């Protein structure tokens, strides 16, 4: 979500992208037998590739037909869920006929991703109450790569520039259409990793009870983290804590819907605060660019005559008049 947001795109199709990626990756992973690292790598590549293709459809429709990415991605969500259901109950079905829970075939142990619980035991620490997915390390690496890509590369600069103004970016030589497709491919490839912690670390198959809703949850987390990898990590931990707190709340006879209310309130407060800050910054920028016209002089120097200025003087934050420094800000 954050990569698409930086480009000014609203990739609301993440839900369908990761569901399609997970069911295809589960089918491929269960049908091959490879050494451990290669098996895991194959599943990851298949998941990223499938999700990237699904997201690329949105980008192609936008640049070739002018279709809004919001409309096309929402429609592709329903298509993805229907297609995933067809694959699960048809070609990729692994559960017995008549089973209450339909799943794909189980991925061999060589395709499992180890948990981090053993690290706590090796360090003499108490094991977490639940399994801590080893795929957390992959998430950290992806966050670092995305941060470097967006902040320290020419591609990241072009992406952010196109998101701010596609016409200005095109005038400077950036292919805006190509940037849209590339951004959607990257966003989709990252979305393909969403279901892999459960697939490789816990369930080892894709079924009717597979975790859902993570694509829409990512919208809130990206907004809360302001599309910054570090902010997103903090927002994800916060939302995870609130999600886990729902069980103790129910034990204390407090409805679990309180968690949803708190999450919604947090997102709403952040969105409002960001909009207020943006408007304040814009007004300050507009007032800072207003430069007083120079007074008429004798032309012998850059200093004006001692007479009154011919235009309005600038005012600093305290209201006193002044003149501009060489950098153009009010002094």
Coordinates of C-alpha atoms in Angstrom, one line a residue:
X1 CA 0.0 0.0 0.0
X2 CA 2.8 2.5 0.9
X3 CA 4.6 2.0 -2.4
X4 CA 1.4 2.7 -4.4
X5 CA 0.6 5.7 -2.1
X6 CA 4.0 7.2 -2.8
X7 CA 3.0 7.2 -6.5
X8 CA -0.4 8.6 -5.9
X9 CA -2.1 5.3 -6.6
X10 CA -4.6 3.6 -4.4
X11 CA -3.9 -0.2 -4.7
X12 CA -7.0 -1.4 -2.9
X13 CA -6.6 -4.8 -4.6
X14 CA -4.0 -6.0 -2.2
X15 CA -6.5 -8.4 -0.7
X16 CA -7.1 -10.3 -3.9
X17 CA -3.4 -10.1 -4.9
X18 CA -2.1 -11.9 -1.8
X19 CA -5.0 -14.5 -1.8
X20 CA -4.2 -15.4 -5.4
X21 CA -0.5 -15.5 -4.7
X22 CA -0.9 -17.7 -1.7
X23 CA -3.2 -20.3 -3.3
X24 CA -0.9 -20.6 -6.4
X25 CA 2.2 -20.7 -4.3
X26 CA 0.6 -23.4 -2.0
X27 CA -0.2 -25.5 -5.1
X28 CA 3.3 -25.2 -6.6
X29 CA 5.0 -25.8 -3.3
X30 CA 3.0 -29.0 -2.6
X31 CA 3.7 -30.4 -6.1
X32 CA 7.5 -30.2 -6.1
X33 CA 10.3 -31.6 -3.9
X34 CA 13.5 -29.6 -3.6
X35 CA 16.2 -29.0 -1.0
X36 CA 15.0 -26.7 1.9
X37 CA 16.3 -23.3 0.9
X38 CA 15.5 -23.8 -2.8
X39 CA 12.0 -25.0 -2.0
X40 CA 11.2 -21.9 0.1
X41 CA 12.8 -19.6 -2.4
X42 CA 10.6 -21.1 -5.2
X43 CA 7.4 -20.6 -3.2
X44 CA 8.4 -17.0 -2.5
X45 CA 9.2 -16.3 -6.1
X46 CA 5.9 -17.8 -7.3
X47 CA 3.9 -15.8 -4.8
X48 CA 5.6 -12.5 -5.7
X49 CA 5.3 -13.2 -9.4
X50 CA 1.6 -14.1 -9.2
X51 CA 0.7 -11.1 -7.2
X52 CA 2.8 -8.8 -9.4
X53 CA 1.0 -10.1 -12.5
X54 CA -2.4 -9.5 -10.8
X55 CA -1.5 -6.0 -9.8
X56 CA 0.1 -5.3 -13.2
X57 CA -3.4 -5.7 -14.8
X58 CA -4.5 -2.7 -12.8
X59 CA -1.6 -0.6 -14.0
X60 CA -2.0 -1.6 -17.7
X61 CA -5.7 -0.8 -17.6
X62 CA -4.9 2.6 -16.1
X63 CA -2.3 3.7 -18.6
X64 CA -4.0 2.2 -21.7
X65 CA -7.7 2.8 -21.0
X66 CA -7.7 5.4 -18.3
X67 CA -9.5 3.0 -15.9
X68 CA -9.3 4.2 -12.3
X69 CA -7.1 1.8 -10.2
X70 CA -9.7 1.9 -7.4
X71 CA -12.5 0.5 -9.6
X72 CA -10.3 -2.0 -11.4
X73 CA -8.6 -3.3 -8.3
X74 CA -11.9 -3.7 -6.5
X75 CA -13.3 -5.7 -9.4
X76 CA -10.2 -7.8 -9.5
X77 CA -10.6 -8.5 -5.8
X78 CA -13.8 -10.3 -6.5
X79 CA -12.4 -12.1 -9.5
X80 CA -9.4 -13.2 -7.5
X81 CA -11.5 -14.6 -4.6
X82 CA -13.7 -16.5 -7.0
X83 CA -10.7 -17.8 -9.0
X84 CA -8.9 -18.8 -5.7
X85 CA -12.1 -20.7 -4.6
X86 CA -12.2 -22.5 -8.0
X87 CA -8.6 -23.5 -7.7
X88 CA -9.0 -24.6 -4.1
X89 CA -12.0 -26.8 -4.8
X90 CA -10.8 -28.0 -8.2
X91 CA -7.3 -28.5 -9.6
X92 CA -5.4 -27.7 -6.3
X93 CA -7.7 -29.5 -3.9
X94 CA -5.9 -31.8 -1.4
X95 CA -8.5 -32.5 1.2
X96 CA -10.7 -35.5 1.1
X97 CA -14.2 -35.2 -0.5
X98 CA -16.8 -34.2 2.0
X99 CA -14.3 -32.6 4.4
X100 CA -15.6 -29.6 6.3
X101 CA -12.5 -27.6 5.7
X102 CA -11.2 -27.6 2.1
X103 CA -7.4 -27.2 1.7
X104 CA -4.7 -27.7 -0.8
X105 CA -2.1 -30.5 -0.4
X106 CA 0.3 -29.9 2.4
X107 CA 3.7 -28.5 1.5
X108 CA 6.6 -30.9 2.3
X109 CA 8.7 -30.1 5.3
X110 CA 11.5 -28.9 3.1
X111 CA 9.3 -25.9 2.2
X112 CA 8.6 -24.8 5.8
X113 CA 10.0 -21.6 7.2
X114 CA 11.4 -22.1 10.8
X115 CA 10.0 -20.0 13.6
X116 CA 12.1 -17.8 15.9
X117 CA 11.0 -19.5 19.1
X118 CA 14.1 -21.6 19.1
X119 CA 16.2 -18.4 19.2
X120 CA 14.6 -17.4 22.6
X121 CA 15.5 -20.9 24.0
X122 CA 19.1 -20.6 22.8
X123 CA 19.4 -17.3 24.5
X124 CA 18.0 -18.6 27.7
X125 CA 14.8 -16.5 27.4
X126 CA 11.2 -17.7 27.9
X127 CA 9.5 -18.8 24.7
X128 CA 6.7 -16.5 23.4
X129 CA 3.2 -17.6 24.2
X130 CA 2.5 -18.1 20.5
X131 CA 4.7 -19.0 17.6
X132 CA 6.9 -16.1 16.3
X133 CA 7.1 -16.5 12.6
X134 CA 10.6 -16.6 11.1
X135 CA 9.2 -14.7 8.1
X136 CA 9.5 -11.6 10.3
X137 CA 13.1 -11.4 9.2
X138 CA 12.0 -11.3 5.6
X139 CA 9.6 -8.5 6.5
X140 CA 12.5 -6.5 8.0
X141 CA 14.6 -7.0 4.9
X142 CA 11.8 -6.0 2.6
X143 CA 11.3 -2.8 4.7
X144 CA 14.9 -1.9 4.4
X145 CA 15.0 -2.6 0.6
X146 CA 11.8 -0.5 0.1
X147 CA 13.3 2.4 2.2
X148 CA 16.5 2.4 0.2
X149 CA 14.6 2.1 -3.1
X150 CA 12.3 5.0 -2.4
X151 CA 14.8 7.3 -0.7
X152 CA 18.2 6.6 -2.2
X153 CA 17.7 5.7 -5.8
X154 CA 16.9 7.6 -9.0
X155 CA 13.9 5.3 -9.4
X156 CA 12.5 6.3 -6.0
X157 CA 12.9 10.0 -6.9
X158 CA 11.1 9.6 -10.2
X159 CA 8.4 7.6 -8.4
X160 CA 7.8 10.3 -5.8
X161 CA 8.1 13.1 -8.4
X162 CA 5.5 11.4 -10.6
X163 CA 3.2 11.0 -7.6
X164 CA 3.4 14.7 -6.9
X165 CA 2.9 15.9 -10.5
X166 CA 2.8 13.5 -13.4
X167 CA 2.9 16.4 -15.9
X168 CA 5.9 17.9 -14.3
X169 CA 7.7 14.6 -14.2
X170 CA 6.9 13.9 -17.8
X171 CA 8.3 17.4 -18.8
X172 CA 11.5 16.5 -17.1
X173 CA 11.9 13.2 -19.1
X174 CA 10.2 10.7 -16.8
X175 CA 7.9 8.1 -18.5
X176 CA 4.9 8.5 -16.3
X177 CA 3.0 5.6 -17.8
X178 CA 6.0 3.2 -17.3
X179 CA 6.2 4.4 -13.7
X180 CA 2.6 3.6 -13.1
X181 CA 3.0 0.0 -14.3
X182 CA 6.3 -0.5 -12.5
X183 CA 4.9 0.8 -9.3
X184 CA 1.9 -1.5 -9.4
X185 CA 4.2 -4.5 -10.2
X186 CA 6.4 -3.7 -7.1
X187 CA 3.3 -3.1 -4.9
X188 CA 1.9 -6.4 -6.1
X189 CA 5.1 -8.3 -5.6
X190 CA 5.3 -7.2 -2.0
X191 CA 1.6 -8.0 -1.5
X192 CA 2.4 -11.6 -2.6
X193 CA 4.4 -12.0 0.6
X194 CA 1.5 -11.3 2.9
X195 CA 0.1 -14.8 3.2
X196 CA 3.5 -16.6 3.3
X197 CA 4.1 -16.3 7.1
X198 CA 0.9 -18.4 7.7
X199 CA 1.5 -20.7 4.7
X200 CA 5.2 -21.5 5.4
X201 CA 5.2 -21.1 9.2
X202 CA 1.9 -22.5 10.5
X203 CA -0.7 -24.0 8.1
X204 CA 1.5 -25.3 5.4
X205 CA -1.5 -25.3 3.0
X206 CA -4.2 -22.9 1.8
X207 CA -7.7 -23.5 2.9
X208 CA -11.1 -22.0 3.4
X209 CA -10.1 -20.8 6.9
X210 CA -6.9 -19.0 5.7
X211 CA -6.3 -15.6 7.2
X212 CA -8.3 -12.9 5.3
X213 CA -8.7 -9.1 5.5
X214 CA -4.9 -8.3 5.8
X215 CA -5.0 -6.3 2.5
X216 CA -7.6 -3.9 3.9
X217 CA -5.8 -3.7 7.2
X218 CA -2.7 -2.6 5.3
X219 CA -4.5 0.5 4.2
X220 CA -4.9 1.7 7.8
X221 CA -1.4 0.7 8.8
X222 CA 0.1 2.5 5.7
X223 CA -1.8 5.7 6.5
X224 CA -0.9 5.5 10.2
X225 CA 2.8 5.0 9.3
X226 CA 2.7 7.8 6.8
X227 CA 4.1 5.5 4.1
X228 CA 7.4 5.4 5.9
X229 CA 8.9 1.9 6.6
X230 CA 9.8 2.7 10.2
X231 CA 6.4 4.3 10.8
X232 CA 4.7 1.3 9.2
X233 CA 6.6 -1.1 11.5
X234 CA 5.5 0.8 14.6
X235 CA 1.9 1.0 13.3
X236 CA 1.9 -2.8 12.6
X237 CA 3.1 -3.6 16.1
X238 CA 0.4 -1.3 17.6
X239 CA -2.4 -2.8 15.6
X240 CA -1.1 -6.3 16.4
X241 CA -1.1 -5.5 20.1
X242 CA -4.7 -4.2 19.9
X243 CA -5.7 -7.3 17.9
X244 CA -4.3 -9.6 20.6
X245 CA -5.9 -7.6 23.3
X246 CA -9.3 -8.6 22.1
X247 CA -9.2 -11.9 23.9
X248 CA -8.3 -10.5 27.4
X249 CA -11.1 -7.9 26.9
X250 CA -13.6 -10.6 26.2
X251 CA -12.5 -12.4 29.4
X252 CA -13.1 -9.2 31.3
X253 CA -16.6 -9.0 29.8
X254 CA -15.6 -6.1 27.5
X255 CA -16.8 -6.4 23.9
X256 CA -14.1 -7.0 21.4
X257 CA -15.6 -4.3 19.2
X258 CA -13.8 -1.8 21.4
X259 CA -10.6 -2.8 19.6
X260 CA -12.1 -1.9 16.2
X261 CA -13.3 1.4 17.6
X262 CA -9.9 2.3 18.9
X263 CA -8.2 1.3 15.6
X264 CA -10.7 3.4 13.7
X265 CA -10.3 6.4 16.0
X266 CA -6.5 6.2 15.7
X267 CA -6.6 6.2 11.9
X268 CA -9.2 9.0 11.8
X269 CA -7.1 11.1 14.1
X270 CA -3.9 10.6 12.1
X271 CA -5.7 11.4 8.8
X272 CA -7.1 14.6 10.2
X273 CA -3.7 15.6 11.8
X274 CA -2.0 15.0 8.4
X275 CA -4.5 17.1 6.5
X276 CA -4.2 20.0 9.1
X277 CA -0.4 19.8 8.9
X278 CA -0.5 19.8 5.1
X279 CA -2.7 22.9 5.0
X280 CA -0.5 24.7 7.5
X281 CA 2.7 23.9 5.5
X282 CA 1.1 25.0 2.3
X283 CA 0.0 28.3 3.8
X284 CA 3.5 28.9 5.2
X285 CA 5.0 28.1 1.8
X286 CA 2.7 30.5 0.0
X287 CA 3.4 33.3 2.5
X288 CA 7.1 32.7 2.3
X289 CA 7.3 33.0 -1.5
X290 CA 5.8 36.5 -1.5
X291 CA 8.8 38.8 -2.0
X292 CA 8.4 42.5 -1.8
X293 CA 9.2 44.4 -5.1
X294 CA 12.5 46.3 -5.0
X295 CA 12.4 50.1 -4.4
X296 CA 13.6 52.4 -7.1
X297 CA 17.3 53.2 -6.7
X298 CA 19.9 55.1 -8.6
X299 CA 21.3 51.9 -10.1
X300 CA 24.7 52.4 -8.6
X301 CA 24.3 49.6 -6.1
X302 CA 22.0 46.9 -5.0
X303 CA 20.8 48.9 -2.0
X304 CA 17.5 50.8 -2.4
X305 CA 17.2 54.5 -1.7
X306 CA 16.3 55.7 1.8
X307 CA 12.8 56.6 0.6
X308 CA 9.8 54.5 1.4
X309 CA 9.5 51.2 -0.4
X310 CA 7.2 50.9 -3.4
X311 CA 5.7 47.6 -2.4
X312 CA 4.5 45.9 0.8
X313 CA 7.3 44.8 3.2
X314 CA 7.6 41.2 4.4
X315 CA 6.7 40.4 7.9
X316 CA 8.4 37.8 10.1
X317 CA 6.7 35.5 12.6
X318 CA 6.5 38.2 15.2
X319 CA 4.8 40.7 12.8
X320 CA 7.8 43.0 12.4
X321 CA 8.8 44.0 9.0
X322 CA 12.1 42.9 7.5
X323 CA 13.8 42.1 4.2
X324 CA 14.5 38.8 2.6
X325 CA 17.8 37.0 3.0
X326 CA 19.7 35.5 0.0
X327 CA 17.8 32.2 0.4
X328 CA 14.5 34.0 -0.1
X329 CA 13.1 33.4 3.4
X330 CA 11.8 36.2 5.6
X331 CA 14.5 37.6 8.0

